[in-house]
Short mmCIF file of N, CA and C in Angstrom, two decimals:
data_model
loop_
_atom_site.label_atom_id
_atom_site.label_comp_id
_atom_site.label_asym_id
_atom_site.label_seq_id
_atom_site.Cartn_x
_atom_site.Cartn_y
_atom_site.Cartn_z
N VAL X 273 -32.63 -15.81 9.20
CA VAL X 273 -32.19 -15.11 10.41
C VAL X 273 -31.59 -13.78 10.00
N GLN X 274 -32.03 -12.73 10.64
CA GLN X 274 -31.47 -11.40 10.40
C GLN X 274 -30.82 -10.89 11.67
N LEU X 275 -29.66 -10.27 11.50
CA LEU X 275 -28.92 -9.70 12.61
C LEU X 275 -28.73 -8.22 12.33
N GLN X 276 -29.18 -7.39 13.24
CA GLN X 276 -29.09 -5.94 13.06
C GLN X 276 -28.09 -5.39 14.07
N ALA X 277 -26.95 -4.96 13.56
CA ALA X 277 -25.90 -4.42 14.42
C ALA X 277 -25.99 -2.91 14.46
N SER X 278 -25.66 -2.35 15.62
CA SER X 278 -25.66 -0.89 15.77
C SER X 278 -24.71 -0.51 16.90
N GLY X 279 -24.44 0.79 16.99
CA GLY X 279 -23.66 1.29 18.11
C GLY X 279 -22.25 1.71 17.79
N GLY X 280 -21.81 1.52 16.56
CA GLY X 280 -20.47 1.94 16.22
C GLY X 280 -20.35 3.46 16.17
N GLY X 281 -19.13 3.92 15.98
CA GLY X 281 -18.92 5.36 15.88
C GLY X 281 -17.46 5.71 16.03
N LEU X 282 -17.23 7.00 16.21
CA LEU X 282 -15.88 7.55 16.38
C LEU X 282 -15.69 7.91 17.85
N VAL X 283 -14.59 7.44 18.41
CA VAL X 283 -14.32 7.71 19.82
C VAL X 283 -12.81 7.91 19.99
N GLN X 284 -12.45 8.68 20.99
CA GLN X 284 -11.03 8.87 21.28
C GLN X 284 -10.47 7.68 22.04
N ALA X 285 -9.18 7.49 21.93
CA ALA X 285 -8.52 6.42 22.68
C ALA X 285 -8.83 6.56 24.17
N GLY X 286 -9.12 5.42 24.79
CA GLY X 286 -9.50 5.43 26.19
C GLY X 286 -10.99 5.51 26.42
N GLY X 287 -11.73 5.79 25.37
CA GLY X 287 -13.17 5.91 25.47
C GLY X 287 -13.88 4.58 25.41
N SER X 288 -15.21 4.66 25.38
CA SER X 288 -16.04 3.45 25.40
C SER X 288 -17.13 3.54 24.36
N LEU X 289 -17.55 2.36 23.90
CA LEU X 289 -18.70 2.22 23.03
C LEU X 289 -19.42 0.93 23.39
N ARG X 290 -20.71 0.88 23.10
CA ARG X 290 -21.45 -0.35 23.27
C ARG X 290 -22.13 -0.71 21.96
N LEU X 291 -21.82 -1.87 21.46
CA LEU X 291 -22.45 -2.38 20.25
C LEU X 291 -23.63 -3.27 20.63
N SER X 292 -24.64 -3.23 19.77
CA SER X 292 -25.82 -4.08 19.96
C SER X 292 -26.05 -4.91 18.72
N CYS X 293 -26.50 -6.12 18.92
CA CYS X 293 -26.86 -7.00 17.81
C CYS X 293 -28.22 -7.61 18.13
N ALA X 294 -29.23 -7.17 17.39
CA ALA X 294 -30.58 -7.68 17.59
C ALA X 294 -30.87 -8.77 16.57
N ALA X 295 -31.31 -9.92 17.08
CA ALA X 295 -31.60 -11.05 16.20
C ALA X 295 -33.09 -11.14 15.92
N SER X 296 -33.43 -11.68 14.75
CA SER X 296 -34.83 -11.80 14.37
C SER X 296 -35.47 -13.07 14.92
N ILE X 297 -34.67 -13.88 15.63
CA ILE X 297 -35.19 -15.10 16.23
C ILE X 297 -34.84 -15.12 17.72
N ASP X 298 -35.43 -16.04 18.43
CA ASP X 298 -35.14 -16.23 19.85
C ASP X 298 -33.68 -16.63 20.01
N ILE X 299 -32.90 -15.83 20.73
CA ILE X 299 -31.47 -16.13 20.83
C ILE X 299 -31.19 -17.37 21.68
N ASP X 300 -32.21 -17.86 22.39
CA ASP X 300 -32.03 -19.12 23.10
C ASP X 300 -31.87 -20.29 22.12
N THR X 301 -32.28 -20.06 20.86
CA THR X 301 -32.15 -21.10 19.84
C THR X 301 -30.84 -20.99 19.07
N ILE X 302 -30.01 -20.04 19.47
CA ILE X 302 -28.73 -19.81 18.79
C ILE X 302 -27.61 -20.45 19.61
N ARG X 303 -26.88 -21.35 18.99
CA ARG X 303 -25.83 -22.08 19.71
C ARG X 303 -24.59 -21.20 19.96
N VAL X 304 -24.20 -20.45 18.97
CA VAL X 304 -23.04 -19.58 19.09
C VAL X 304 -23.43 -18.20 18.58
N MET X 305 -23.11 -17.16 19.34
CA MET X 305 -23.44 -15.80 18.91
C MET X 305 -22.41 -14.84 19.46
N GLY X 306 -21.93 -13.96 18.60
CA GLY X 306 -20.93 -13.04 19.08
C GLY X 306 -20.51 -12.03 18.05
N TRP X 307 -19.29 -11.52 18.23
CA TRP X 307 -18.77 -10.42 17.42
C TRP X 307 -17.42 -10.78 16.83
N TYR X 308 -17.27 -10.38 15.57
CA TYR X 308 -16.00 -10.45 14.88
C TYR X 308 -15.66 -9.02 14.43
N ARG X 309 -14.42 -8.83 14.04
CA ARG X 309 -14.03 -7.53 13.49
C ARG X 309 -13.04 -7.73 12.36
N GLN X 310 -13.05 -6.75 11.47
CA GLN X 310 -12.15 -6.79 10.33
C GLN X 310 -11.59 -5.41 10.08
N ALA X 311 -10.29 -5.29 10.22
CA ALA X 311 -9.59 -4.04 9.93
C ALA X 311 -9.17 -4.05 8.46
N PRO X 312 -8.93 -2.87 7.88
CA PRO X 312 -8.53 -2.81 6.47
C PRO X 312 -7.30 -3.66 6.19
N GLY X 313 -7.39 -4.51 5.19
CA GLY X 313 -6.27 -5.34 4.80
C GLY X 313 -6.02 -6.55 5.68
N LYS X 314 -6.92 -6.78 6.63
CA LYS X 314 -6.73 -7.91 7.54
C LYS X 314 -7.92 -8.86 7.46
N GLU X 315 -7.72 -10.03 8.04
CA GLU X 315 -8.80 -11.01 8.06
C GLU X 315 -9.83 -10.67 9.14
N ARG X 316 -10.99 -11.27 9.02
CA ARG X 316 -12.02 -11.11 10.02
C ARG X 316 -11.71 -12.05 11.18
N ASP X 317 -11.63 -11.49 12.37
CA ASP X 317 -11.23 -12.26 13.56
C ASP X 317 -12.28 -12.19 14.65
N LEU X 318 -12.33 -13.24 15.43
CA LEU X 318 -13.24 -13.28 16.57
C LEU X 318 -12.83 -12.23 17.60
N VAL X 319 -13.84 -11.52 18.13
CA VAL X 319 -13.61 -10.59 19.23
C VAL X 319 -14.13 -11.21 20.53
N ALA X 320 -15.39 -11.60 20.51
CA ALA X 320 -16.01 -12.20 21.70
C ALA X 320 -17.26 -12.93 21.27
N ALA X 321 -17.58 -14.01 21.98
CA ALA X 321 -18.75 -14.78 21.61
C ALA X 321 -19.24 -15.63 22.77
N PHE X 322 -20.55 -15.87 22.75
CA PHE X 322 -21.15 -16.89 23.61
C PHE X 322 -21.09 -18.19 22.84
N ALA X 323 -20.61 -19.22 23.52
CA ALA X 323 -20.50 -20.53 22.88
C ALA X 323 -21.44 -21.51 23.58
N ASP X 324 -21.28 -22.78 23.24
CA ASP X 324 -22.12 -23.82 23.83
C ASP X 324 -22.11 -23.76 25.35
N GLY X 325 -23.29 -23.93 25.94
CA GLY X 325 -23.39 -23.96 27.38
C GLY X 325 -23.30 -22.60 28.04
N GLY X 326 -23.27 -21.55 27.23
CA GLY X 326 -23.24 -20.21 27.80
C GLY X 326 -21.85 -19.70 28.11
N SER X 327 -20.82 -20.48 27.78
CA SER X 327 -19.46 -20.00 28.03
C SER X 327 -19.14 -18.85 27.09
N THR X 328 -18.13 -18.07 27.44
CA THR X 328 -17.73 -16.94 26.62
C THR X 328 -16.28 -17.09 26.18
N ASN X 329 -16.03 -16.63 24.98
CA ASN X 329 -14.67 -16.61 24.45
C ASN X 329 -14.30 -15.18 24.09
N TYR X 330 -13.08 -14.80 24.39
CA TYR X 330 -12.59 -13.47 24.05
C TYR X 330 -11.25 -13.58 23.35
N ALA X 331 -11.02 -12.70 22.41
CA ALA X 331 -9.69 -12.57 21.84
C ALA X 331 -8.76 -12.05 22.93
N ASP X 332 -7.53 -12.51 22.92
CA ASP X 332 -6.57 -12.08 23.95
C ASP X 332 -6.42 -10.56 23.97
N SER X 333 -6.51 -9.95 22.82
CA SER X 333 -6.27 -8.50 22.71
C SER X 333 -7.36 -7.67 23.37
N VAL X 334 -8.51 -8.26 23.68
CA VAL X 334 -9.61 -7.49 24.26
C VAL X 334 -9.96 -7.93 25.67
N LYS X 335 -9.33 -8.97 26.15
CA LYS X 335 -9.64 -9.47 27.50
C LYS X 335 -9.38 -8.37 28.53
N GLY X 336 -10.35 -8.22 29.43
CA GLY X 336 -10.24 -7.20 30.46
C GLY X 336 -10.74 -5.84 30.03
N ARG X 337 -10.99 -5.66 28.73
CA ARG X 337 -11.49 -4.37 28.24
C ARG X 337 -12.89 -4.49 27.65
N PHE X 338 -13.17 -5.60 26.99
CA PHE X 338 -14.47 -5.81 26.35
C PHE X 338 -15.27 -6.83 27.14
N THR X 339 -16.59 -6.64 27.13
CA THR X 339 -17.48 -7.59 27.80
C THR X 339 -18.68 -7.88 26.90
N ILE X 340 -18.93 -9.14 26.66
CA ILE X 340 -20.11 -9.54 25.90
C ILE X 340 -21.22 -9.91 26.88
N SER X 341 -22.43 -9.49 26.54
CA SER X 341 -23.57 -9.80 27.40
C SER X 341 -24.79 -10.01 26.51
N ARG X 342 -25.87 -10.44 27.13
CA ARG X 342 -27.07 -10.73 26.35
C ARG X 342 -28.32 -10.37 27.13
N ASP X 343 -29.36 -10.02 26.38
CA ASP X 343 -30.69 -9.78 26.95
C ASP X 343 -31.64 -10.69 26.18
N ASN X 344 -31.98 -11.82 26.78
CA ASN X 344 -32.81 -12.79 26.06
C ASN X 344 -34.20 -12.23 25.73
N ALA X 345 -34.71 -11.39 26.60
CA ALA X 345 -36.04 -10.82 26.37
C ALA X 345 -36.07 -9.94 25.12
N LYS X 346 -34.92 -9.35 24.81
CA LYS X 346 -34.83 -8.48 23.63
C LYS X 346 -34.16 -9.17 22.46
N ASN X 347 -33.77 -10.42 22.65
CA ASN X 347 -33.05 -11.16 21.59
C ASN X 347 -31.86 -10.36 21.08
N THR X 348 -31.13 -9.82 22.02
CA THR X 348 -30.03 -8.91 21.69
C THR X 348 -28.76 -9.30 22.45
N VAL X 349 -27.65 -9.24 21.75
CA VAL X 349 -26.33 -9.43 22.36
C VAL X 349 -25.58 -8.10 22.27
N TYR X 350 -24.87 -7.79 23.33
CA TYR X 350 -24.15 -6.53 23.41
C TYR X 350 -22.63 -6.78 23.50
N LEU X 351 -21.89 -5.79 23.08
CA LEU X 351 -20.44 -5.79 23.28
C LEU X 351 -20.06 -4.44 23.88
N GLN X 352 -19.77 -4.47 25.17
CA GLN X 352 -19.30 -3.25 25.84
C GLN X 352 -17.80 -3.16 25.66
N MET X 353 -17.36 -2.08 25.06
CA MET X 353 -15.94 -1.90 24.75
C MET X 353 -15.43 -0.70 25.55
N ASN X 354 -14.52 -0.97 26.46
CA ASN X 354 -13.91 0.07 27.28
C ASN X 354 -12.42 0.19 26.97
N SER X 355 -11.84 1.28 27.39
CA SER X 355 -10.40 1.51 27.19
C SER X 355 -10.00 1.25 25.74
N LEU X 356 -10.76 1.81 24.85
CA LEU X 356 -10.53 1.56 23.42
C LEU X 356 -9.18 2.10 22.97
N LYS X 357 -8.59 1.37 22.04
CA LYS X 357 -7.29 1.72 21.49
C LYS X 357 -7.41 1.92 19.98
N PRO X 358 -6.51 2.67 19.38
CA PRO X 358 -6.57 2.84 17.92
C PRO X 358 -6.57 1.51 17.18
N GLU X 359 -5.89 0.52 17.72
CA GLU X 359 -5.85 -0.79 17.05
C GLU X 359 -7.17 -1.55 17.12
N ASP X 360 -8.14 -1.02 17.85
CA ASP X 360 -9.48 -1.61 17.86
C ASP X 360 -10.31 -1.13 16.67
N THR X 361 -9.78 -0.18 15.92
CA THR X 361 -10.48 0.34 14.76
C THR X 361 -10.73 -0.76 13.74
N ALA X 362 -11.99 -0.94 13.38
CA ALA X 362 -12.37 -2.01 12.45
C ALA X 362 -13.86 -1.93 12.19
N VAL X 363 -14.31 -2.72 11.24
CA VAL X 363 -15.75 -2.96 11.08
C VAL X 363 -16.09 -4.16 11.95
N TYR X 364 -17.06 -4.01 12.80
CA TYR X 364 -17.46 -5.07 13.72
C TYR X 364 -18.73 -5.75 13.17
N TYR X 365 -18.67 -7.06 13.13
CA TYR X 365 -19.77 -7.86 12.59
C TYR X 365 -20.36 -8.77 13.66
N CYS X 366 -21.67 -8.81 13.67
CA CYS X 366 -22.36 -9.75 14.53
C CYS X 366 -22.47 -11.09 13.79
N ASN X 367 -22.35 -12.16 14.54
CA ASN X 367 -22.34 -13.50 13.96
C ASN X 367 -23.22 -14.43 14.78
N ALA X 368 -23.94 -15.32 14.11
CA ALA X 368 -24.79 -16.26 14.84
C ALA X 368 -24.86 -17.59 14.11
N ILE X 369 -24.87 -18.66 14.90
CA ILE X 369 -25.06 -20.01 14.37
C ILE X 369 -26.22 -20.63 15.13
N PRO X 370 -27.42 -20.63 14.53
CA PRO X 370 -28.56 -21.24 15.21
C PRO X 370 -28.37 -22.74 15.39
N ARG X 371 -28.91 -23.23 16.46
CA ARG X 371 -28.78 -24.64 16.80
C ARG X 371 -29.66 -25.50 15.90
N ARG X 372 -29.10 -26.59 15.45
CA ARG X 372 -29.85 -27.62 14.71
C ARG X 372 -29.61 -28.95 15.39
N LEU X 373 -30.50 -29.91 15.11
CA LEU X 373 -30.35 -31.22 15.73
C LEU X 373 -29.02 -31.87 15.35
N GLN X 374 -28.60 -31.60 14.14
CA GLN X 374 -27.31 -32.12 13.71
C GLN X 374 -26.44 -30.97 13.25
N ARG X 375 -25.21 -30.93 13.68
CA ARG X 375 -24.29 -29.84 13.35
C ARG X 375 -24.13 -29.64 11.85
N LYS X 376 -24.25 -30.73 11.09
CA LYS X 376 -24.01 -30.60 9.66
C LYS X 376 -25.07 -29.75 8.97
N TYR X 377 -26.20 -29.53 9.64
CA TYR X 377 -27.25 -28.70 9.06
C TYR X 377 -27.18 -27.25 9.55
N GLU X 378 -26.24 -26.95 10.41
CA GLU X 378 -26.12 -25.57 10.90
C GLU X 378 -25.49 -24.68 9.84
N ARG X 379 -25.88 -23.42 9.86
CA ARG X 379 -25.24 -22.44 8.99
C ARG X 379 -25.00 -21.16 9.77
N GLU X 380 -24.13 -20.37 9.20
CA GLU X 380 -23.67 -19.17 9.86
C GLU X 380 -24.37 -17.94 9.26
N TYR X 381 -24.70 -16.98 10.10
CA TYR X 381 -25.32 -15.74 9.66
C TYR X 381 -24.50 -14.56 10.13
N TRP X 382 -24.51 -13.51 9.31
CA TRP X 382 -23.74 -12.30 9.63
C TRP X 382 -24.64 -11.07 9.56
N GLY X 383 -24.37 -10.14 10.46
CA GLY X 383 -25.00 -8.84 10.37
C GLY X 383 -24.28 -7.96 9.36
N GLN X 384 -24.74 -6.74 9.22
CA GLN X 384 -24.24 -5.86 8.16
C GLN X 384 -22.94 -5.16 8.52
N GLY X 385 -22.52 -5.22 9.75
CA GLY X 385 -21.27 -4.57 10.14
C GLY X 385 -21.50 -3.15 10.61
N THR X 386 -20.74 -2.76 11.61
CA THR X 386 -20.79 -1.39 12.11
C THR X 386 -19.37 -0.91 12.34
N GLN X 387 -19.08 0.30 11.86
CA GLN X 387 -17.72 0.83 11.91
C GLN X 387 -17.40 1.38 13.30
N VAL X 388 -16.26 0.97 13.81
CA VAL X 388 -15.72 1.54 15.04
C VAL X 388 -14.38 2.17 14.71
N THR X 389 -14.24 3.45 15.00
CA THR X 389 -12.99 4.17 14.74
C THR X 389 -12.51 4.79 16.03
N VAL X 390 -11.29 4.46 16.40
CA VAL X 390 -10.70 4.98 17.63
C VAL X 390 -9.54 5.88 17.24
N SER X 391 -9.64 7.14 17.60
CA SER X 391 -8.59 8.11 17.26
C SER X 391 -7.58 8.21 18.41
N SER X 392 -6.34 8.47 18.03
CA SER X 392 -5.29 8.56 19.05
C SER X 392 -5.15 9.97 19.58
#
């Protein structure tokens, strides 16, 4: 499975960006898919993701500002980021866990990361 992330860049505080993650497989076969981020010196944390049954999870820090969406025809998941803050600055990674008949055979895949920098 390959995940191609794009859409990062430099934006001023209050601005918007949209990240895209294109998967090399049918995303209907992916049980969990979403975005993580990692700031310098910090751990990689969940930002937003589609989970089992189509539910969505968001980090508290991005609720109301970020929206995750998907286009099944394009096998792509998006992260619309509005009202960006300097603390959103990080490398954003796409993540996917394809569905297997048994959870113990599932594995996790990561995209290459895309830099988001928010200036104050």
